[in-house]
JSON list of C-alpha atoms in Angstrom, two decimals:
[
{"chain": "W", "resi": 24, "resn": "LEU", "atom": "CA", "xyz": [0.11, -0.18, -0.17]},
{"chain": "W", "resi": 25, "resn": "LEU", "atom": "CA", "xyz": [1.48, 3.53, -1.15]},
{"chain": "W", "resi": 26, "resn": "GLY", "atom": "CA", "xyz": [-0.33, 6.57, -1.19]},
{"chain": "W", "resi": 27, "resn": "GLN", "atom": "CA", "xyz": [-2.63, 8.70, 0.84]},
{"chain": "W", "resi": 28, "resn": "LYS", "atom": "CA", "xyz": [-5.49, 6.75, 2.37]},
{"chain": "W", "resi": 29, "resn": "SER", "atom": "CA", "xyz": [-4.92, 3.98, -0.05]},
{"chain": "W", "resi": 30, "resn": "GLY", "atom": "CA", "xyz": [-6.36, 0.65, 1.39]},
{"chain": "W", "resi": 31, "resn": "ILE", "atom": "CA", "xyz": [-7.18, 2.75, 4.37]},
{"chain": "W", "resi": 32, "resn": "ALA", "atom": "CA", "xyz": [-10.45, 0.03, 5.00]},
{"chain": "W", "resi": 33, "resn": "ILE", "atom": "CA", "xyz": [-8.92, -3.24, 4.60]},
{"chain": "W", "resi": 34, "resn": "ALA", "atom": "CA", "xyz": [-9.98, -5.51, 7.51]},
{"chain": "W", "resi": 35, "resn": "SER", "atom": "CA", "xyz": [-9.08, -9.15, 8.18]},
{"chain": "W", "resi": 36, "resn": "GLY", "atom": "CA", "xyz": [-9.68, -11.23, 5.45]},
{"chain": "W", "resi": 37, "resn": "GLY", "atom": "CA", "xyz": [-8.66, -8.47, 2.81]},
{"chain": "W", "resi": 38, "resn": "ASN", "atom": "CA", "xyz": [-5.46, -10.60, 1.52]},
{"chain": "W", "resi": 39, "resn": "TYR", "atom": "CA", "xyz": [-3.12, -10.12, -1.61]},
{"chain": "W", "resi": 40, "resn": "ASN", "atom": "CA", "xyz": [-4.18, -6.52, -2.62]},
{"chain": "W", "resi": 41, "resn": "ALA", "atom": "CA", "xyz": [-1.84, -3.81, -4.06]},
{"chain": "W", "resi": 42, "resn": "PHE", "atom": "CA", "xyz": [-2.80, -0.16, -3.83]},
{"chain": "W", "resi": 43, "resn": "ILE", "atom": "CA", "xyz": [-0.38, 2.49, -4.98]},
{"chain": "W", "resi": 44, "resn": "GLY", "atom": "CA", "xyz": [-1.93, 5.90, -5.57]},
{"chain": "W", "resi": 45, "resn": "ILE", "atom": "CA", "xyz": [-4.03, 8.72, -3.72]},
{"chain": "W", "resi": 46, "resn": "GLU", "atom": "CA", "xyz": [-7.09, 7.09, -2.33]},
{"chain": "W", "resi": 47, "resn": "ALA", "atom": "CA", "xyz": [-6.37, 3.91, -4.54]},
{"chain": "W", "resi": 48, "resn": "GLY", "atom": "CA", "xyz": [-8.23, 0.89, -3.04]},
{"chain": "W", "resi": 49, "resn": "GLU", "atom": "CA", "xyz": [-9.73, 3.10, -0.26]},
{"chain": "W", "resi": 50, "resn": "ALA", "atom": "CA", "xyz": [-12.87, 1.27, 0.49]},
{"chain": "W", "resi": 51, "resn": "THR", "atom": "CA", "xyz": [-11.96, -2.25, 0.43]},
{"chain": "W", "resi": 52, "resn": "THR", "atom": "CA", "xyz": [-12.62, -4.36, 3.37]},
{"chain": "W", "resi": 53, "resn": "THR", "atom": "CA", "xyz": [-12.52, -8.01, 2.36]},
{"chain": "W", "resi": 54, "resn": "GLY", "atom": "CA", "xyz": [-12.01, -8.04, -1.34]},
{"chain": "W", "resi": 55, "resn": "ASP", "atom": "CA", "xyz": [-8.83, -10.12, -2.27]},
{"chain": "W", "resi": 56, "resn": "ASN", "atom": "CA", "xyz": [-6.53, -10.11, -5.01]},
{"chain": "W", "resi": 57, "resn": "ASN", "atom": "CA", "xyz": [-6.89, -6.74, -6.24]},
{"chain": "W", "resi": 58, "resn": "THR", "atom": "CA", "xyz": [-4.16, -4.32, -7.99]},
{"chain": "W", "resi": 59, "resn": "GLY", "atom": "CA", "xyz": [-4.91, -0.77, -7.91]},
{"chain": "W", "resi": 60, "resn": "ILE", "atom": "CA", "xyz": [-2.58, 1.66, -9.38]},
{"chain": "W", "resi": 61, "resn": "GLY", "atom": "CA", "xyz": [-3.02, 5.10, -10.28]},
{"chain": "W", "resi": 62, "resn": "TRP", "atom": "CA", "xyz": [-5.51, 8.01, -8.42]},
{"chain": "W", "resi": 63, "resn": "GLN", "atom": "CA", "xyz": [-8.76, 6.76, -7.25]},
{"chain": "W", "resi": 64, "resn": "ALA", "atom": "CA", "xyz": [-8.28, 3.54, -8.66]},
{"chain": "W", "resi": 65, "resn": "LEU", "atom": "CA", "xyz": [-10.45, 0.92, -7.43]},
{"chain": "W", "resi": 66, "resn": "GLN", "atom": "CA", "xyz": [-11.06, 3.65, -4.52]},
{"chain": "W", "resi": 67, "resn": "GLU", "atom": "CA", "xyz": [-14.76, 2.40, -3.79]},
{"chain": "W", "resi": 68, "resn": "ASN", "atom": "CA", "xyz": [-14.10, -1.46, -3.89]},
{"chain": "W", "resi": 69, "resn": "THR", "atom": "CA", "xyz": [-15.37, -2.70, -1.00]},
{"chain": "W", "resi": 70, "resn": "THR", "atom": "CA", "xyz": [-15.63, -6.57, -1.33]},
{"chain": "W", "resi": 71, "resn": "GLY", "atom": "CA", "xyz": [-14.70, -7.10, -4.96]},
{"chain": "W", "resi": 72, "resn": "SER", "atom": "CA", "xyz": [-11.35, -9.68, -5.80]},
{"chain": "W", "resi": 73, "resn": "SER", "atom": "CA", "xyz": [-9.32, -10.43, -8.25]},
{"chain": "W", "resi": 74, "resn": "ASN", "atom": "CA", "xyz": [-9.74, -7.05, -10.24]},
{"chain": "W", "resi": 75, "resn": "ILE", "atom": "CA", "xyz": [-7.00, -5.03, -11.74]},
{"chain": "W", "resi": 76, "resn": "ALA", "atom": "CA", "xyz": [-7.29, -1.26, -12.19]},
{"chain": "W", "resi": 77, "resn": "ILE", "atom": "CA", "xyz": [-4.10, 0.76, -13.45]},
{"chain": "W", "resi": 78, "resn": "GLY", "atom": "CA", "xyz": [-4.77, 4.23, -14.20]},
{"chain": "W", "resi": 79, "resn": "SER", "atom": "CA", "xyz": [-6.39, 7.25, -12.78]},
{"chain": "W", "resi": 80, "resn": "LEU", "atom": "CA", "xyz": [-10.10, 6.62, -11.87]},
{"chain": "W", "resi": 81, "resn": "ALA", "atom": "CA", "xyz": [-9.92, 2.99, -13.54]},
{"chain": "W", "resi": 82, "resn": "LEU", "atom": "CA", "xyz": [-12.45, 0.95, -11.80]},
{"chain": "W", "resi": 83, "resn": "THR", "atom": "CA", "xyz": [-12.78, 3.72, -9.12]},
{"chain": "W", "resi": 84, "resn": "ALA", "atom": "CA", "xyz": [-16.74, 3.36, -8.52]},
{"chain": "W", "resi": 85, "resn": "ASN", "atom": "CA", "xyz": [-16.50, -0.90, -8.67]},
{"chain": "W", "resi": 86, "resn": "THR", "atom": "CA", "xyz": [-18.04, -2.24, -5.38]},
{"chain": "W", "resi": 87, "resn": "THR", "atom": "CA", "xyz": [-18.48, -6.13, -5.73]},
{"chain": "W", "resi": 88, "resn": "GLY", "atom": "CA", "xyz": [-17.72, -6.49, -9.05]},
{"chain": "W", "resi": 89, "resn": "ALA", "atom": "CA", "xyz": [-14.90, -9.21, -9.98]},
{"chain": "W", "resi": 90, "resn": "GLY", "atom": "CA", "xyz": [-12.23, -10.34, -12.09]},
{"chain": "W", "resi": 91, "resn": "ASN", "atom": "CA", "xyz": [-12.29, -7.07, -14.28]},
{"chain": "W", "resi": 92, "resn": "ILE", "atom": "CA", "xyz": [-9.17, -5.52, -16.06]},
{"chain": "W", "resi": 93, "resn": "ALA", "atom": "CA", "xyz": [-9.10, -2.05, -16.69]},
{"chain": "W", "resi": 94, "resn": "ILE", "atom": "CA", "xyz": [-6.18, 0.13, -18.29]},
{"chain": "W", "resi": 95, "resn": "GLY", "atom": "CA", "xyz": [-6.34, 3.57, -18.97]},
{"chain": "W", "resi": 96, "resn": "THR", "atom": "CA", "xyz": [-7.54, 6.85, -17.21]},
{"chain": "W", "resi": 97, "resn": "SER", "atom": "CA", "xyz": [-11.31, 6.45, -16.25]},
{"chain": "W", "resi": 98, "resn": "CYS", "atom": "CA", "xyz": [-11.80, 2.93, -18.20]},
{"chain": "W", "resi": 99, "resn": "LEU", "atom": "CA", "xyz": [-14.74, 1.35, -16.38]},
{"chain": "W", "resi": 100, "resn": "LEU", "atom": "CA", "xyz": [-15.03, 4.11, -14.28]},
{"chain": "W", "resi": 101, "resn": "ALA", "atom": "CA", "xyz": [-18.81, 3.99, -13.45]},
{"chain": "W", "resi": 102, "resn": "ASN", "atom": "CA", "xyz": [-18.44, -0.23, -12.95]},
{"chain": "W", "resi": 103, "resn": "THR", "atom": "CA", "xyz": [-20.28, -1.19, -9.74]},
{"chain": "W", "resi": 104, "resn": "THR", "atom": "CA", "xyz": [-21.32, -5.08, -9.77]},
{"chain": "W", "resi": 105, "resn": "GLY", "atom": "CA", "xyz": [-20.57, -5.76, -13.30]},
{"chain": "W", "resi": 106, "resn": "SER", "atom": "CA", "xyz": [-17.86, -8.46, -13.53]},
{"chain": "W", "resi": 107, "resn": "GLY", "atom": "CA", "xyz": [-15.67, -10.40, -16.11]},
{"chain": "W", "resi": 108, "resn": "ASN", "atom": "CA", "xyz": [-14.70, -7.01, -18.32]},
{"chain": "W", "resi": 109, "resn": "VAL", "atom": "CA", "xyz": [-12.14, -5.83, -19.62]},
{"chain": "W", "resi": 110, "resn": "ALA", "atom": "CA", "xyz": [-11.37, -2.50, -20.83]},
{"chain": "W", "resi": 111, "resn": "ILE", "atom": "CA", "xyz": [-7.96, -0.86, -22.27]},
{"chain": "W", "resi": 112, "resn": "GLY", "atom": "CA", "xyz": [-7.83, 2.56, -23.35]},
{"chain": "W", "resi": 113, "resn": "VAL", "atom": "CA", "xyz": [-8.80, 5.61, -22.26]},
{"chain": "W", "resi": 114, "resn": "LEU", "atom": "CA", "xyz": [-12.26, 6.04, -21.27]},
{"chain": "W", "resi": 115, "resn": "ALA", "atom": "CA", "xyz": [-13.32, 2.39, -22.24]},
{"chain": "W", "resi": 116, "resn": "LEU", "atom": "CA", "xyz": [-16.27, 1.10, -21.07]},
{"chain": "W", "resi": 117, "resn": "GLN", "atom": "CA", "xyz": [-16.56, 4.11, -18.42]},
{"chain": "W", "resi": 118, "resn": "ASP", "atom": "CA", "xyz": [-20.30, 4.02, -17.76]},
{"chain": "W", "resi": 119, "resn": "ASN", "atom": "CA", "xyz": [-20.57, 0.43, -17.37]},
{"chain": "W", "resi": 120, "resn": "THR", "atom": "CA", "xyz": [-22.29, -0.25, -14.18]},
{"chain": "W", "resi": 121, "resn": "THR", "atom": "CA", "xyz": [-23.48, -3.99, -14.31]},
{"chain": "W", "resi": 122, "resn": "GLY", "atom": "CA", "xyz": [-22.80, -5.09, -17.54]},
{"chain": "W", "resi": 123, "resn": "VAL", "atom": "CA", "xyz": [-20.50, -8.28, -17.63]},
{"chain": "W", "resi": 124, "resn": "TYR", "atom": "CA", "xyz": [-18.14, -10.11, -20.11]},
{"chain": "W", "resi": 125, "resn": "ASN", "atom": "CA", "xyz": [-17.62, -7.55, -22.32]},
{"chain": "W", "resi": 126, "resn": "LEU", "atom": "CA", "xyz": [-14.28, -6.60, -23.96]},
{"chain": "W", "resi": 127, "resn": "ALA", "atom": "CA", "xyz": [-13.57, -2.97, -25.31]},
{"chain": "W", "resi": 128, "resn": "ILE", "atom": "CA", "xyz": [-10.10, -1.92, -26.74]},
{"chain": "W", "resi": 129, "resn": "GLY", "atom": "CA", "xyz": [-9.66, 1.25, -27.57]},
{"chain": "W", "resi": 130, "resn": "VAL", "atom": "CA", "xyz": [-10.31, 5.11, -26.68]},
{"chain": "W", "resi": 131, "resn": "GLU", "atom": "CA", "xyz": [-13.83, 5.27, -26.05]},
{"chain": "W", "resi": 132, "resn": "ALA", "atom": "CA", "xyz": [-14.53, 1.60, -27.17]},
{"chain": "W", "resi": 133, "resn": "LEU", "atom": "CA", "xyz": [-17.86, 0.71, -25.53]},
{"chain": "W", "resi": 134, "resn": "ALA", "atom": "CA", "xyz": [-17.72, 4.02, -23.49]},
{"chain": "W", "resi": 135, "resn": "ASN", "atom": "CA", "xyz": [-21.49, 4.20, -23.01]},
{"chain": "W", "resi": 136, "resn": "ASN", "atom": "CA", "xyz": [-22.20, 0.76, -22.28]},
{"chain": "W", "resi": 137, "resn": "THR", "atom": "CA", "xyz": [-24.41, 0.68, -18.91]},
{"chain": "W", "resi": 138, "resn": "ILE", "atom": "CA", "xyz": [-25.92, -3.20, -18.64]},
{"chain": "W", "resi": 139, "resn": "GLY", "atom": "CA", "xyz": [-24.89, -4.64, -22.32]},
{"chain": "W", "resi": 140, "resn": "THR", "atom": "CA", "xyz": [-23.36, -8.26, -22.04]},
{"chain": "W", "resi": 141, "resn": "ASN", "atom": "CA", "xyz": [-20.96, -10.29, -24.15]},
{"chain": "W", "resi": 142, "resn": "ASN", "atom": "CA", "xyz": [-20.18, -7.57, -26.16]},
{"chain": "W", "resi": 143, "resn": "THR", "atom": "CA", "xyz": [-16.78, -7.16, -28.14]},
{"chain": "W", "resi": 144, "resn": "ALA", "atom": "CA", "xyz": [-15.32, -3.83, -29.23]},
{"chain": "W", "resi": 145, "resn": "ILE", "atom": "CA", "xyz": [-11.66, -3.23, -30.78]},
{"chain": "W", "resi": 146, "resn": "GLY", "atom": "CA", "xyz": [-11.27, 0.11, -31.93]},
{"chain": "W", "resi": 147, "resn": "GLN", "atom": "CA", "xyz": [-11.53, 3.65, -31.35]},
{"chain": "W", "resi": 148, "resn": "ASP", "atom": "CA", "xyz": [-15.12, 4.52, -30.58]},
{"chain": "W", "resi": 149, "resn": "ALA", "atom": "CA", "xyz": [-16.16, 0.90, -31.57]},
{"chain": "W", "resi": 150, "resn": "LEU", "atom": "CA", "xyz": [-19.51, 0.31, -29.95]},
{"chain": "W", "resi": 151, "resn": "LYS", "atom": "CA", "xyz": [-19.29, 3.65, -28.07]},
{"chain": "W", "resi": 152, "resn": "ALA", "atom": "CA", "xyz": [-22.79, 4.43, -27.83]},
{"chain": "W", "resi": 153, "resn": "ASN", "atom": "CA", "xyz": [-24.03, 0.86, -26.87]},
{"chain": "W", "resi": 154, "resn": "THR", "atom": "CA", "xyz": [-25.76, 1.03, -23.60]},
{"chain": "W", "resi": 155, "resn": "THR", "atom": "CA", "xyz": [-28.01, -2.20, -23.53]},
{"chain": "W", "resi": 156, "resn": "GLY", "atom": "CA", "xyz": [-27.14, -4.23, -26.53]},
{"chain": "W", "resi": 157, "resn": "ILE", "atom": "CA", "xyz": [-26.12, -7.77, -26.10]},
{"chain": "W", "resi": 158, "resn": "LYS", "atom": "CA", "xyz": [-23.43, -10.29, -28.04]},
{"chain": "W", "resi": 159, "resn": "ASN", "atom": "CA", "xyz": [-22.39, -7.77, -30.65]},
{"chain": "W", "resi": 160, "resn": "ILE", "atom": "CA", "xyz": [-18.85, -7.65, -32.06]},
{"chain": "W", "resi": 161, "resn": "ALA", "atom": "CA", "xyz": [-17.15, -4.23, -33.68]},
{"chain": "W", "resi": 162, "resn": "ILE", "atom": "CA", "xyz": [-13.58, -4.59, -35.18]},
{"chain": "W", "resi": 163, "resn": "GLY", "atom": "CA", "xyz": [-12.32, -1.04, -36.67]},
{"chain": "W", "resi": 164, "resn": "PRO", "atom": "CA", "xyz": [-12.55, 2.33, -35.55]},
{"chain": "W", "resi": 165, "resn": "PHE", "atom": "CA", "xyz": [-16.22, 3.61, -35.42]},
{"chain": "W", "resi": 166, "resn": "ALA", "atom": "CA", "xyz": [-17.53, 0.06, -36.40]},
{"chain": "W", "resi": 167, "resn": "LEU", "atom": "CA", "xyz": [-21.04, 0.23, -34.81]},
{"chain": "W", "resi": 168, "resn": "THR", "atom": "CA", "xyz": [-20.56, 3.45, -32.87]},
{"chain": "W", "resi": 169, "resn": "ALA", "atom": "CA", "xyz": [-24.23, 4.16, -32.96]},
{"chain": "W", "resi": 170, "resn": "ASN", "atom": "CA", "xyz": [-25.54, 1.18, -32.00]},
{"chain": "W", "resi": 171, "resn": "THR", "atom": "CA", "xyz": [-27.43, 1.66, -28.72]},
{"chain": "W", "resi": 172, "resn": "THR", "atom": "CA", "xyz": [-29.55, -1.64, -28.18]},
{"chain": "W", "resi": 173, "resn": "GLY", "atom": "CA", "xyz": [-28.66, -3.83, -30.98]},
{"chain": "W", "resi": 174, "resn": "GLN", "atom": "CA", "xyz": [-28.07, -7.57, -30.22]},
{"chain": "W", "resi": 175, "resn": "PHE", "atom": "CA", "xyz": [-26.13, -9.86, -32.42]},
{"chain": "W", "resi": 176, "resn": "ASN", "atom": "CA", "xyz": [-24.25, -7.21, -34.92]},
{"chain": "W", "resi": 177, "resn": "ILE", "atom": "CA", "xyz": [-21.05, -8.31, -36.40]},
{"chain": "W", "resi": 178, "resn": "ALA", "atom": "CA", "xyz": [-19.18, -5.41, -38.03]},
{"chain": "W", "resi": 179, "resn": "ILE", "atom": "CA", "xyz": [-15.45, -5.58, -39.05]},
{"chain": "W", "resi": 180, "resn": "GLY", "atom": "CA", "xyz": [-13.95, -2.24, -40.69]},
{"chain": "W", "resi": 181, "resn": "ASN", "atom": "CA", "xyz": [-13.70, 1.17, -40.45]},
{"chain": "W", "resi": 182, "resn": "ASN", "atom": "CA", "xyz": [-17.12, 2.49, -40.29]},
{"chain": "W", "resi": 183, "resn": "ALA", "atom": "CA", "xyz": [-18.79, -0.68, -40.62]},
{"chain": "W", "resi": 184, "resn": "LEU", "atom": "CA", "xyz": [-22.38, -0.21, -39.67]},
{"chain": "W", "resi": 185, "resn": "ILE", "atom": "CA", "xyz": [-21.67, 3.42, -38.01]},
{"chain": "W", "resi": 186, "resn": "ALA", "atom": "CA", "xyz": [-25.68, 4.16, -38.64]},
{"chain": "W", "resi": 187, "resn": "ASN", "atom": "CA", "xyz": [-26.97, 1.07, -37.01]},
{"chain": "W", "resi": 188, "resn": "THR", "atom": "CA", "xyz": [-28.88, 1.67, -33.83]},
{"chain": "W", "resi": 189, "resn": "GLU", "atom": "CA", "xyz": [-31.03, -1.05, -32.87]},
{"chain": "W", "resi": 190, "resn": "GLY", "atom": "CA", "xyz": [-31.25, -3.60, -35.31]}
]
């Protein structure tokens, strides 16, 4: 533990955690196997376990979500209970709250996703507007960027299905 208020609430049972940065892992009580590096990384985490947050505000709102990986500023910022998500890139999956098993690689990939599950977005702004859509695959910059609630779509290439919103 290194940094002001870093891991300050860890109680008996909060094992194998590493927090580096001001307020990193501040609320963690009994969560195990977490790594938080950066200002407020995993700040609100209480019992969530096996999370990795690298970057300022990465997984900052996470409380009980487990098995998440956030690498980049504000990745999975709003995530509270969502589990099994991977976000790599500034603002990737930033609005996700309870969505599970999403993969976002790229600046603002799946940025607006809240409860959508099992989505894959690779590329800048891929599936950016998605909120509740499930099981979509977007590979390439701006692929499926306007999709909000559409399901079971596959878009490969720059601007692929860029205007699709619900289909």
